[in-house]
């Protein structure tokens, strides 16, 4: 009999993923084998010993997916891989027309030939996008708050406070397939593979998952008040109408360099004190 190996991140979904996993008992008829992804023995005892008819159900958010796809570099998984979205953002699921709590659906085809990003000499695959600027700051601040509180993290609130008080824009160089653009005051410089990140934001509305190129969006050269006015329009992709302060470039190799260390996020996973990244398709 086939078994469903449920790989879940108990920290996902504001630490409520474990409760969400229990719902699978009413969705899946096959026996469930629970595998806590925060424990190393999860992979040693389970991932390497699947029978041919078994399958995997990933439970968590975009960060959980990111950790798993980077593990696939080391493990050739032949079995089907399903996804049960129960994270705080679920941008990957949103891009595919699903929402939190939907019945598990197969994602194996979407985990092939993913783009990479190199940060501090290390290379990672990513499924949605790489955030650099105030979005990286928001993830870093969210991580800090998560350690001290069980309350749901409101990233929009963090972003607004950052725009008004805490985050300082940087000078930046953005190089797309060899062509460099220089900016004095950059608030955001994410590179996207999918459409959504940050809980439903559309930084590069024309980017499509599976494209042979990536899109980088630069929000630049504006004061705090104007940035605060324009920022909410990212959730509808309408910020690109502001041609003087928003640029979008497409290419296969994108390098962003800031003039001071700034937090960066890869599918919601934070890396602090980063001065540059290079994304490649």
Short mmCIF file of C-alpha atoms in Angstrom, two decimals, residues 115-124 126 128-136 170 172-176 186-193 197 203 214-219 247 249 252-266 271 273-281:
data_model
loop_
_atom_site.label_atom_id
_atom_site.label_comp_id
_atom_site.label_asym_id
_atom_site.label_seq_id
_atom_site.Cartn_x
_atom_site.Cartn_y
_atom_site.Cartn_z
CA UNK A 115 16.72 29.63 -11.34
CA UNK A 116 19.60 30.18 -8.94
CA UNK A 117 20.86 33.06 -6.86
CA UNK A 118 24.40 33.43 -5.57
CA UNK A 119 24.80 35.25 -2.25
CA UNK A 120 28.03 35.54 -0.26
CA UNK A 121 29.60 32.85 -2.41
CA UNK A 122 26.76 30.33 -1.89
CA UNK A 123 24.30 29.28 -4.59
CA UNK A 124 20.61 28.62 -3.90
CA UNK A 126 14.49 29.83 -5.66
CA UNK A 128 9.34 32.78 -6.41
CA UNK A 129 11.84 35.57 -6.06
CA UNK A 130 14.77 37.22 -4.36
CA UNK A 131 13.93 40.33 -2.35
CA UNK A 132 16.53 43.00 -1.69
CA UNK A 133 15.84 46.27 0.05
CA UNK A 134 12.94 46.97 2.34
CA UNK A 135 11.45 43.53 1.57
CA UNK A 136 14.56 41.87 2.98
CA UNK A 170 20.69 52.60 -0.65
CA UNK A 172 22.70 50.54 -6.16
CA UNK A 173 24.05 49.16 -9.43
CA UNK A 174 21.79 46.78 -11.35
CA UNK A 175 23.39 44.80 -14.19
CA UNK A 176 21.13 42.89 -16.58
CA UNK A 186 16.79 52.41 -4.03
CA UNK A 187 13.95 51.12 -1.85
CA UNK A 188 13.33 47.78 -3.60
CA UNK A 189 15.30 45.67 -6.07
CA UNK A 190 13.77 42.16 -6.22
CA UNK A 191 14.38 39.63 -8.99
CA UNK A 192 11.39 37.46 -9.82
CA UNK A 193 10.83 34.03 -11.35
CA UNK A 197 6.11 37.41 -3.36
CA UNK A 203 6.65 43.44 -8.33
CA UNK A 214 13.88 36.69 -14.96
CA UNK A 215 12.56 40.16 -14.13
CA UNK A 216 14.13 42.71 -11.80
CA UNK A 217 12.09 45.65 -10.47
CA UNK A 218 13.74 48.75 -9.05
CA UNK A 219 11.77 51.27 -7.00
CA UNK A 247 12.00 50.36 -13.64
CA UNK A 249 14.21 44.89 -16.72
CA UNK A 252 18.90 35.80 -17.84
CA UNK A 253 21.67 37.08 -15.55
CA UNK A 254 20.90 39.84 -13.06
CA UNK A 255 23.31 41.29 -10.51
CA UNK A 256 22.25 43.84 -7.89
CA UNK A 257 24.91 45.60 -5.82
CA UNK A 258 24.09 47.87 -2.87
CA UNK A 259 26.51 50.39 -1.37
CA UNK A 260 25.94 49.08 2.16
CA UNK A 261 24.99 45.72 3.72
CA UNK A 262 21.24 45.09 3.63
CA UNK A 263 19.01 42.09 4.52
CA UNK A 264 17.99 39.87 1.60
CA UNK A 265 15.28 37.23 1.40
CA UNK A 266 15.02 34.18 -0.83
CA UNK A 271 20.10 36.39 4.88
CA UNK A 273 24.27 41.83 5.79
CA UNK A 274 24.32 41.26 2.02
CA UNK A 275 26.01 43.69 -0.39
CA UNK A 276 25.17 41.94 -3.68
CA UNK A 277 23.43 39.01 -5.34
CA UNK A 278 23.45 37.44 -8.79
CA UNK A 279 20.38 35.62 -10.10
CA UNK A 280 20.55 33.39 -13.15
CA UNK A 281 18.02 31.57 -15.29
#
